[in-house]
């Protein structure tokens, strides 16, 4: 099992994670595009208990289209998006894959919310794609 490490751009918030990554997804929803400033967000979901965070990220909450509460965690100094939580998936933490140092060992397995993807975003052949969130 690989230990995951990562940090924000300025280094004020860092983390170490050790555990399974049952889901790794590219999310093309509007909230992910807005909160990351990127064409889509790549998220690695882990048990919150498997992630040890140093420093205190700022948080912002918003409602999802499914009526759940989403909590975004980001560095208050440099603004790097780091984690996301969904009230419907208690105990799970989504890690923004772009901040992870061991990124060459992981690849997304699915595209979600392709209904709101940017037209210019090309989806990888062979990866399952869902208009919304499956299940
Ligand atoms: Zn920072
Ligand atoms: Zn999203």
PDB file of C-alpha atoms and ligand atoms in Angstrom:
ATOM      1  CA  UNK A   1       0.000   0.000   0.000  1.00  0.00           C
ATOM      2  CA  UNK A   2       1.432   3.312  -1.081  1.00  0.00           C
ATOM      3  CA  UNK A   3       1.462   6.159   1.318  1.00  0.00           C
ATOM      4  CA  UNK A   4       0.099   9.310  -0.262  1.00  0.00           C
ATOM      5  CA  UNK A   5       1.519  12.708   0.527  1.00  0.00           C
ATOM      6  CA  UNK A   6       0.684  16.154  -0.699  1.00  0.00           C
ATOM      7  CA  UNK A   7       0.604  19.826   0.111  1.00  0.00           C
ATOM      8  CA  UNK A   8      -0.781  23.120  -1.070  1.00  0.00           C
ATOM      9  CA  UNK A   9       1.266  25.554  -3.141  1.00  0.00           C
ATOM     10  CA  UNK A  10       2.573  27.546  -0.152  1.00  0.00           C
ATOM     11  CA  UNK A  11       3.058  24.518   2.110  1.00  0.00           C
ATOM     12  CA  UNK A  12       0.886  25.717   4.990  1.00  0.00           C
ATOM     13  CA  UNK A  13      -1.396  22.692   4.646  1.00  0.00           C
ATOM     14  CA  UNK A  14      -0.003  19.215   4.048  1.00  0.00           C
ATOM     15  CA  UNK A  15      -1.225  15.672   4.520  1.00  0.00           C
ATOM     16  CA  UNK A  16      -0.233  12.029   4.649  1.00  0.00           C
ATOM     17  CA  UNK A  17      -2.667   9.297   3.771  1.00  0.00           C
ATOM     18  CA  UNK A  18      -2.381   5.549   4.121  1.00  0.00           C
ATOM     19  CA  UNK A  19      -5.240   3.322   2.980  1.00  0.00           C
ATOM     20  CA  UNK A  20      -7.377   2.170   0.084  1.00  0.00           C
ATOM     21  CA  UNK A  21      -8.529   4.454  -2.708  1.00  0.00           C
ATOM     22  CA  UNK A  22     -11.816   2.751  -3.695  1.00  0.00           C
ATOM     23  CA  UNK A  23     -12.826   5.496  -6.147  1.00  0.00           C
ATOM     24  CA  UNK A  24     -10.820   7.800  -8.384  1.00  0.00           C
ATOM     25  CA  UNK A  25     -12.916   9.932 -10.695  1.00  0.00           C
ATOM     26  CA  UNK A  26     -12.772  12.906 -13.033  1.00  0.00           C
ATOM     27  CA  UNK A  27     -15.676  15.151 -12.077  1.00  0.00           C
ATOM     28  CA  UNK A  28     -16.873  17.608 -14.712  1.00  0.00           C
ATOM     29  CA  UNK A  29     -19.636  19.222 -12.617  1.00  0.00           C
ATOM     30  CA  UNK A  30     -19.915  22.997 -12.571  1.00  0.00           C
ATOM     31  CA  UNK A  31     -19.030  23.242  -8.860  1.00  0.00           C
ATOM     32  CA  UNK A  32     -15.796  21.294  -9.400  1.00  0.00           C
ATOM     33  CA  UNK A  33     -14.888  23.445 -12.398  1.00  0.00           C
ATOM     34  CA  UNK A  34     -15.553  26.617 -10.405  1.00  0.00           C
ATOM     35  CA  UNK A  35     -13.847  25.545  -7.190  1.00  0.00           C
ATOM     36  CA  UNK A  36     -10.708  24.303  -8.948  1.00  0.00           C
ATOM     37  CA  UNK A  37     -10.587  26.759 -11.857  1.00  0.00           C
ATOM     38  CA  UNK A  38      -9.803  23.751 -14.047  1.00  0.00           C
ATOM     39  CA  UNK A  39     -11.635  21.980 -16.860  1.00  0.00           C
ATOM     40  CA  UNK A  40     -12.486  19.198 -14.393  1.00  0.00           C
ATOM     41  CA  UNK A  41     -11.472  17.911 -10.970  1.00  0.00           C
ATOM     42  CA  UNK A  42      -9.721  14.596 -10.433  1.00  0.00           C
ATOM     43  CA  UNK A  43     -10.652  13.219  -7.023  1.00  0.00           C
ATOM     44  CA  UNK A  44      -9.338  10.296  -5.022  1.00  0.00           C
ATOM     45  CA  UNK A  45     -11.757   9.159  -2.332  1.00  0.00           C
ATOM     46  CA  UNK A  46     -10.430   7.700   0.903  1.00  0.00           C
ATOM     47  CA  UNK A  47     -11.661   7.109   4.425  1.00  0.00           C
ATOM     48  CA  UNK A  48     -11.274  10.335   6.353  1.00  0.00           C
ATOM     49  CA  UNK A  49      -9.607   8.386   9.176  1.00  0.00           C
ATOM     50  CA  UNK A  50      -6.844   7.310   6.764  1.00  0.00           C
ATOM     51  CA  UNK A  51      -5.849  10.917   6.069  1.00  0.00           C
ATOM     52  CA  UNK A  52      -3.721  12.889   8.513  1.00  0.00           C
ATOM     53  CA  UNK A  53      -3.865  16.637   7.826  1.00  0.00           C
ATOM     54  CA  UNK A  54      -1.306  19.177   9.091  1.00  0.00           C
ATOM     55  CA  UNK A  55      -2.396  22.800   9.120  1.00  0.00           C
ATOM     56  CA  UNK A  56      -5.953  24.070   9.028  1.00  0.00           C
ATOM     57  CA  UNK A  57      -7.637  24.454   5.654  1.00  0.00           C
ATOM     58  CA  UNK A  58     -10.444  26.967   5.266  1.00  0.00           C
ATOM     59  CA  UNK A  59     -13.830  25.526   4.359  1.00  0.00           C
ATOM     60  CA  UNK A  60     -16.746  26.586   2.198  1.00  0.00           C
ATOM     61  CA  UNK A  61     -20.110  24.813   2.074  1.00  0.00           C
ATOM     62  CA  UNK A  62     -22.620  24.667  -0.751  1.00  0.00           C
ATOM     63  CA  UNK A  63     -25.591  22.547  -1.776  1.00  0.00           C
ATOM     64  CA  UNK A  64     -25.289  19.882  -4.482  1.00  0.00           C
ATOM     65  CA  UNK A  65     -27.877  19.217  -7.167  1.00  0.00           C
ATOM     66  CA  UNK A  66     -28.804  16.070  -5.181  1.00  0.00           C
ATOM     67  CA  UNK A  67     -29.676  18.181  -2.133  1.00  0.00           C
ATOM     68  CA  UNK A  68     -26.629  17.216  -0.083  1.00  0.00           C
ATOM     69  CA  UNK A  69     -24.152  19.566   1.564  1.00  0.00           C
ATOM     70  CA  UNK A  70     -20.703  19.748   0.003  1.00  0.00           C
ATOM     71  CA  UNK A  71     -17.745  21.062   1.981  1.00  0.00           C
ATOM     72  CA  UNK A  72     -14.705  22.312   0.114  1.00  0.00           C
ATOM     73  CA  UNK A  73     -11.379  22.576   1.975  1.00  0.00           C
ATOM     74  CA  UNK A  74      -8.696  24.903   0.636  1.00  0.00           C
ATOM     75  CA  UNK A  75      -5.611  26.719   1.861  1.00  0.00           C
ATOM     76  CA  UNK A  76      -6.556  30.147   3.209  1.00  0.00           C
ATOM     77  CA  UNK A  77      -3.202  31.596   2.191  1.00  0.00           C
ATOM     78  CA  UNK A  78      -2.530  30.323  -1.341  1.00  0.00           C
ATOM     79  CA  UNK A  79      -6.043  29.124  -2.250  1.00  0.00           C
ATOM     80  CA  UNK A  80      -5.081  25.607  -3.362  1.00  0.00           C
ATOM     81  CA  UNK A  81      -8.155  23.317  -3.364  1.00  0.00           C
ATOM     82  CA  UNK A  82      -7.280  20.236  -1.299  1.00  0.00           C
ATOM     83  CA  UNK A  83     -10.273  18.189  -0.116  1.00  0.00           C
ATOM     84  CA  UNK A  84     -13.998  17.833  -0.623  1.00  0.00           C
ATOM     85  CA  UNK A  85     -16.705  16.162   1.453  1.00  0.00           C
ATOM     86  CA  UNK A  86     -20.285  15.171   0.673  1.00  0.00           C
ATOM     87  CA  UNK A  87     -22.808  14.933   3.540  1.00  0.00           C
ATOM     88  CA  UNK A  88     -24.244  11.831   1.828  1.00  0.00           C
ATOM     89  CA  UNK A  89     -20.909  10.018   2.133  1.00  0.00           C
ATOM     90  CA  UNK A  90     -20.043  10.430   5.770  1.00  0.00           C
ATOM     91  CA  UNK A  91     -16.510   9.444   6.768  1.00  0.00           C
ATOM     92  CA  UNK A  92     -15.161   9.771   3.218  1.00  0.00           C
ATOM     93  CA  UNK A  93     -12.817  12.481   2.010  1.00  0.00           C
ATOM     94  CA  UNK A  94     -12.144  13.393  -1.607  1.00  0.00           C
ATOM     95  CA  UNK A  95      -8.534  14.408  -2.216  1.00  0.00           C
ATOM     96  CA  UNK A  96      -7.749  16.693  -5.163  1.00  0.00           C
ATOM     97  CA  UNK A  97      -5.435  14.433  -7.152  1.00  0.00           C
ATOM     98  CA  UNK A  98      -3.350  17.303  -8.558  1.00  0.00           C
ATOM     99  CA  UNK A  99      -1.761  17.980  -5.166  1.00  0.00           C
ATOM    100  CA  UNK A 100      -0.649  14.384  -4.589  1.00  0.00           C
ATOM    101  CA  UNK A 101       3.054  13.611  -4.970  1.00  0.00           C
ATOM    102  CA  UNK A 102       2.610   9.912  -5.831  1.00  0.00           C
ATOM    103  CA  UNK A 103       0.343  10.685  -8.802  1.00  0.00           C
ATOM    104  CA  UNK A 104       2.135   8.379 -11.246  1.00  0.00           C
ATOM    105  CA  UNK A 105       0.805   5.361  -9.346  1.00  0.00           C
ATOM    106  CA  UNK A 106      -2.880   6.209  -9.777  1.00  0.00           C
ATOM    107  CA  UNK A 107      -5.231   6.816 -12.695  1.00  0.00           C
ATOM    108  CA  UNK A 108      -8.892   7.855 -12.792  1.00  0.00           C
ATOM    109  CA  UNK A 109     -11.339   4.993 -13.413  1.00  0.00           C
ATOM    110  CA  UNK A 110     -14.446   6.951 -14.364  1.00  0.00           C
ATOM    111  CA  UNK A 111     -15.754  10.288 -15.689  1.00  0.00           C
ATOM    112  CA  UNK A 112     -18.794  11.751 -13.916  1.00  0.00           C
ATOM    113  CA  UNK A 113     -21.082  14.716 -14.624  1.00  0.00           C
ATOM    114  CA  UNK A 114     -20.127  14.705 -18.286  1.00  0.00           C
ATOM    115  CA  UNK A 115     -23.427  16.548 -18.907  1.00  0.00           C
ATOM    116  CA  UNK A 116     -21.698  19.710 -17.662  1.00  0.00           C
ATOM    117  CA  UNK A 117     -18.216  19.153 -19.063  1.00  0.00           C
ATOM    118  CA  UNK A 118     -16.500  21.796 -21.176  1.00  0.00           C
ATOM    119  CA  UNK A 119     -16.977  21.113 -24.846  1.00  0.00           C
ATOM    120  CA  UNK A 120     -13.200  21.188 -25.379  1.00  0.00           C
ATOM    121  CA  UNK A 121     -12.535  18.471 -22.802  1.00  0.00           C
ATOM    122  CA  UNK A 122     -11.712  15.189 -24.513  1.00  0.00           C
ATOM    123  CA  UNK A 123     -12.730  12.094 -22.543  1.00  0.00           C
ATOM    124  CA  UNK A 124     -10.314   9.183 -22.415  1.00  0.00           C
ATOM    125  CA  UNK A 125     -11.443   6.224 -24.519  1.00  0.00           C
ATOM    126  CA  UNK A 126     -12.334   3.154 -22.506  1.00  0.00           C
ATOM    127  CA  UNK A 127     -13.205   4.976 -19.292  1.00  0.00           C
ATOM    128  CA  UNK A 128     -16.851   4.675 -18.234  1.00  0.00           C
ATOM    129  CA  UNK A 129     -18.626   8.047 -18.435  1.00  0.00           C
ATOM    130  CA  UNK A 130     -21.793   9.100 -16.634  1.00  0.00           C
ATOM    131  CA  UNK A 131     -24.002  12.108 -17.341  1.00  0.00           C
ATOM    132  CA  UNK A 132     -24.468  12.614 -13.589  1.00  0.00           C
ATOM    133  CA  UNK A 133     -23.243  10.684 -10.562  1.00  0.00           C
ATOM    134  CA  UNK A 134     -23.809   6.930 -10.870  1.00  0.00           C
ATOM    135  CA  UNK A 135     -25.607   5.093  -8.069  1.00  0.00           C
TER     136      UNK A 135
HETATM  137 ZN1  LIG B   1      -1.158  27.140   0.875  1.00  0.00          ZN
HETATM  138 ZN1  LIG B   2     -17.827  17.669  -9.149  1.00  0.00          ZN
END
